[in-house]
PDB file of C-alpha atoms in Angstrom:
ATOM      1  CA  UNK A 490    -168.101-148.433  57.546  1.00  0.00           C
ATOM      2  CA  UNK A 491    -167.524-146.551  61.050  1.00  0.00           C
ATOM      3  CA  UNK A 492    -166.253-143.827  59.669  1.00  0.00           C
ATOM      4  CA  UNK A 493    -168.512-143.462  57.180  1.00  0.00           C
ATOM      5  CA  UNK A 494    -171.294-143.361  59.599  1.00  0.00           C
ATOM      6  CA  UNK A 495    -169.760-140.878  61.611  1.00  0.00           C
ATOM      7  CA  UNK A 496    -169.126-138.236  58.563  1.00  0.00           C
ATOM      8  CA  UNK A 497    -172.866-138.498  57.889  1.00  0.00           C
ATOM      9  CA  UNK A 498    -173.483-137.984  61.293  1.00  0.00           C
ATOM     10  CA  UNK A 499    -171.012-134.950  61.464  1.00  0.00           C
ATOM     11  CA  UNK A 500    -172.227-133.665  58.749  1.00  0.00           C
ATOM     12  CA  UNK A 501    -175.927-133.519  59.830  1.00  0.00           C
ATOM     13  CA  UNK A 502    -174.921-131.857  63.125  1.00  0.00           C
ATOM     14  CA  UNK A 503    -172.602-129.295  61.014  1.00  0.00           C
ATOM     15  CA  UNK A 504    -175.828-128.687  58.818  1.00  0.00           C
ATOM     16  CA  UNK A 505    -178.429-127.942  61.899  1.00  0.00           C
ATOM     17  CA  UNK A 506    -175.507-125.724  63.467  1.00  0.00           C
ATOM     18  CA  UNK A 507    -174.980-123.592  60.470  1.00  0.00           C
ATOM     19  CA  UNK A 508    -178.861-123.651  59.773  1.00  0.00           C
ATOM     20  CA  UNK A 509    -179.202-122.355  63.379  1.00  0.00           C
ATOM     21  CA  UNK A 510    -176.324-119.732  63.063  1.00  0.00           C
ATOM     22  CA  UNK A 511    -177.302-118.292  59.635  1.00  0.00           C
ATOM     23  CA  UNK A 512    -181.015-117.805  60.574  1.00  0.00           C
ATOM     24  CA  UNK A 513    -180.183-116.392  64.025  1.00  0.00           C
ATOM     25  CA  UNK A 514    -177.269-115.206  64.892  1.00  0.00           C
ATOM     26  CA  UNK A 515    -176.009-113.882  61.233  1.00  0.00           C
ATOM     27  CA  UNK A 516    -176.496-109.570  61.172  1.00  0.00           C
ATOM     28  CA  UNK A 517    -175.403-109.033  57.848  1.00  0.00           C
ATOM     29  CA  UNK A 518    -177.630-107.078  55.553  1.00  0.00           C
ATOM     30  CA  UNK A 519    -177.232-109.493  52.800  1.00  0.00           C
ATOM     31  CA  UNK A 520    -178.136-112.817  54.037  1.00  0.00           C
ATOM     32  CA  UNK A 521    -181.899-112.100  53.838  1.00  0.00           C
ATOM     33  CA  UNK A 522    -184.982-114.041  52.624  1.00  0.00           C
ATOM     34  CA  UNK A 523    -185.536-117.731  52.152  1.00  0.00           C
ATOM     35  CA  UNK A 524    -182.395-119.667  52.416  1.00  0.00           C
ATOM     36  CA  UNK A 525    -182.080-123.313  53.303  1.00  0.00           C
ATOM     37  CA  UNK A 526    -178.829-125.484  54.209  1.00  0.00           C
ATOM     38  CA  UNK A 527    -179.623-128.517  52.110  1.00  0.00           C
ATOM     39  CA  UNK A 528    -176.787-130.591  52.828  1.00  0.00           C
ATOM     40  CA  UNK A 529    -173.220-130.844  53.535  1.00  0.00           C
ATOM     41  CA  UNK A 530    -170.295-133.055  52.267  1.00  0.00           C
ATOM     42  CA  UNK A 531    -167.485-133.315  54.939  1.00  0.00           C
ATOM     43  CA  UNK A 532    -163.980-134.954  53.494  1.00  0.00           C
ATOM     44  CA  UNK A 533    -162.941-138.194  54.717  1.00  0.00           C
ATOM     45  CA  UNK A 534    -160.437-136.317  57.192  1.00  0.00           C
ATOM     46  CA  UNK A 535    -163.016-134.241  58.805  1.00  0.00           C
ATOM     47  CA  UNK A 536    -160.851-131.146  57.480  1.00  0.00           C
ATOM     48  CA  UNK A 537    -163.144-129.478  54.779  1.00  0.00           C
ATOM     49  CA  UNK A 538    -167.004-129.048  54.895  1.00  0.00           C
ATOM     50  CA  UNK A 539    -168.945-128.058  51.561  1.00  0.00           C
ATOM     51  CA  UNK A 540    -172.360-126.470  52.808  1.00  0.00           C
ATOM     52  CA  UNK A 541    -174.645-126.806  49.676  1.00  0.00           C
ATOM     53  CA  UNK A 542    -177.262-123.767  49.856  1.00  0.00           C
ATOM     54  CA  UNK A 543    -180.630-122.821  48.238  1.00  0.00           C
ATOM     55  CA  UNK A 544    -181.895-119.270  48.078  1.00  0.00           C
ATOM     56  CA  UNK A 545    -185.481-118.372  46.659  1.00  0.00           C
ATOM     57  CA  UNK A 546    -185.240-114.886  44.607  1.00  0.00           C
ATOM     58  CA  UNK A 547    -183.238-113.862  41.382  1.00  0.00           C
ATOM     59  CA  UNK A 548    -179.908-114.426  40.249  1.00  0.00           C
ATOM     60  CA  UNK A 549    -177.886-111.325  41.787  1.00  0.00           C
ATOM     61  CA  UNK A 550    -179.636-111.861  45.120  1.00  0.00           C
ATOM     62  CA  UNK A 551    -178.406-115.471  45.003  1.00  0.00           C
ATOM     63  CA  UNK A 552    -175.086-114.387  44.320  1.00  0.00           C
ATOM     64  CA  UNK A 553    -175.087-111.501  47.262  1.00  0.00           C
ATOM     65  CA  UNK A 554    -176.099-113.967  50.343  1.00  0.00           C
ATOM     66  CA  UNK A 555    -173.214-116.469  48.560  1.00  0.00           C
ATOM     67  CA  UNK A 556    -171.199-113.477  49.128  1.00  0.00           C
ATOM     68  CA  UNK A 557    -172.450-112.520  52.299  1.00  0.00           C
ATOM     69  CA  UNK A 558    -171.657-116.056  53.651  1.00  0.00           C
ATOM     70  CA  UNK A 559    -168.604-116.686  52.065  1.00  0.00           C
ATOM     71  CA  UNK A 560    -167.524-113.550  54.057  1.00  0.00           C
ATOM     72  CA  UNK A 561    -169.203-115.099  57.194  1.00  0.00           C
ATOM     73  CA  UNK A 562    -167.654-118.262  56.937  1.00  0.00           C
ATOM     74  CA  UNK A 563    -165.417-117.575  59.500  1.00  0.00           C
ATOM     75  CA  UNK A 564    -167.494-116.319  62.136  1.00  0.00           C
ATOM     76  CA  UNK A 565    -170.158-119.505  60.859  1.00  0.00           C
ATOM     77  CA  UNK A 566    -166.992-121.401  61.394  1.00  0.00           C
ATOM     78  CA  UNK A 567    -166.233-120.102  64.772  1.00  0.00           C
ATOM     79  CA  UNK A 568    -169.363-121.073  66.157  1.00  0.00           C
ATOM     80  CA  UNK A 569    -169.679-124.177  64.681  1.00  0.00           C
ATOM     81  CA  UNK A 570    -166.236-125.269  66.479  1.00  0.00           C
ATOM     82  CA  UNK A 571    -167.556-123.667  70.279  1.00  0.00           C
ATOM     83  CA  UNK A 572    -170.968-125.959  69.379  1.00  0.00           C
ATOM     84  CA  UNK A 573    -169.924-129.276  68.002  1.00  0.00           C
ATOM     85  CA  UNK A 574    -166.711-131.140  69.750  1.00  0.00           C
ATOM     86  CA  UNK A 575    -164.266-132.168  67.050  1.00  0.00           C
ATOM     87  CA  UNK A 576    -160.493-132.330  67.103  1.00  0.00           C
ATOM     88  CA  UNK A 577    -160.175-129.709  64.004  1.00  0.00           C
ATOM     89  CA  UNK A 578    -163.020-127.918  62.894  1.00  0.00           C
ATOM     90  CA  UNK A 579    -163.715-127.996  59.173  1.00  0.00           C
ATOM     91  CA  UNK A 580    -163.382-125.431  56.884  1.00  0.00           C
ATOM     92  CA  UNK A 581    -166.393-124.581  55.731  1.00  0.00           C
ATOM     93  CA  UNK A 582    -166.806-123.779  51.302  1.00  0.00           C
ATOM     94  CA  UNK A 583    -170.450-122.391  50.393  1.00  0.00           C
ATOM     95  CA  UNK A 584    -171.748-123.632  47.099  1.00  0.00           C
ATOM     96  CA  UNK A 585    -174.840-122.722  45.591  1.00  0.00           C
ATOM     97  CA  UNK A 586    -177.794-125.674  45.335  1.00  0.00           C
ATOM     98  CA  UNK A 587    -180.002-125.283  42.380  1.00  0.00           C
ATOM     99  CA  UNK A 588    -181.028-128.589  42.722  1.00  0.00           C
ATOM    100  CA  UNK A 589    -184.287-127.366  44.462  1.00  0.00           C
ATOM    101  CA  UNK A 590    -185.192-125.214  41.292  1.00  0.00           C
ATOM    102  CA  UNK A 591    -184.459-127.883  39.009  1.00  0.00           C
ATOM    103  CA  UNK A 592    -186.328-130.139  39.970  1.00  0.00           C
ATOM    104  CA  UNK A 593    -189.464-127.145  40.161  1.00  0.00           C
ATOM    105  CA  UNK A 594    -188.594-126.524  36.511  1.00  0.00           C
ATOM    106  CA  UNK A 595    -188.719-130.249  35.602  1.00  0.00           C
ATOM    107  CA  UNK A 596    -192.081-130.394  37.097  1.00  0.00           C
ATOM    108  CA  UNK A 597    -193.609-127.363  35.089  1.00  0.00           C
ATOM    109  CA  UNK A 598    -192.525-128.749  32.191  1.00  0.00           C
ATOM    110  CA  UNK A 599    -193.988-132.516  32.646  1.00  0.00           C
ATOM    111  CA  UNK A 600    -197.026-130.341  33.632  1.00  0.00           C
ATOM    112  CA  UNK A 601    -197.235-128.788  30.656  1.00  0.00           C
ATOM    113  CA  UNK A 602    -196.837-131.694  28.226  1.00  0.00           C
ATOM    114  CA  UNK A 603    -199.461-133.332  30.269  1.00  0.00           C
ATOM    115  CA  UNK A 604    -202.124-130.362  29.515  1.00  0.00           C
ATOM    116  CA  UNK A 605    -200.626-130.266  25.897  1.00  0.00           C
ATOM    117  CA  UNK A 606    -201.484-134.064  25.729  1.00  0.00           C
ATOM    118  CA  UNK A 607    -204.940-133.576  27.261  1.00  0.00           C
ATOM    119  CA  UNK A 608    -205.612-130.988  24.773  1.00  0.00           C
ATOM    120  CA  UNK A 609    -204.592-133.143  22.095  1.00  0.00           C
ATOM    121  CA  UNK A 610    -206.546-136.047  23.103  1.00  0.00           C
ATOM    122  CA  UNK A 611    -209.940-133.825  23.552  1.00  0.00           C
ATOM    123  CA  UNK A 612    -209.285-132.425  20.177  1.00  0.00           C
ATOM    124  CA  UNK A 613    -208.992-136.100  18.287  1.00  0.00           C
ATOM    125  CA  UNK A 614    -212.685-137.336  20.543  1.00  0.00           C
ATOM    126  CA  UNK A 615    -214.072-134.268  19.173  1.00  0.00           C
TER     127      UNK A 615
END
């Protein structure tokens, strides 16, 4: 139970730091536009860190600022170990969150069925 609240608390500090690093201190060309650090799964051992990221924009500029900061990962990394005290710092794995878009998508399409039901409905009263 410890432990478990100090991975979520690790990993909340690991997410701020690399929130902070990739919107200020990252220079590479890139790792533009609207990106968000929406969360971050540490292992049990502290050892491995999978940053979950959402980009706004198209597919191939999603996959260059995955690039970009699976390039950067070691600088990212770098920092993160000089800012937060841990015995080993994690190794840090980018993944890209579509969760974010999903659930947009999910919403258009309840909005639609809503109109298409309103439309149906003022079509039978009429």
């Amino acid at each position: 139970m410890a432990n478990d609240l100090r991975i979520k608390r690790v990993s909340e500090q690991i997410k701020k730091e690399i929130s902070d690093i990739v919107q200020n201190e990252l220079k590479d060309p890139r790792i533009k536009g609207l990106i968000s650090i929406t969360r971050v799964r540490i292992s049990s051992d502290l050892r491995h860190a999978k940053v979950f990221v959402s980009v706004y924009g198209d597919k191939t500029l999603k996959e260059k600022i995955i690039e970009g900061l699976k390039n950067a990962s070691g600088f990212i990394r770098k920092h993160v170990g000089s800012r937060i005290r841990l015995r080993y710092t994690p190794e840090i794995i980018f993944e890209l969150d579509e969760s974010i878009e999903y659930g947009v998508s999910i919403s258009e399409l309840i909005k639609k069925v809503n109109l298409s039901e309103g439309d149906d409905n003022n079509q039978k009263n009429n």
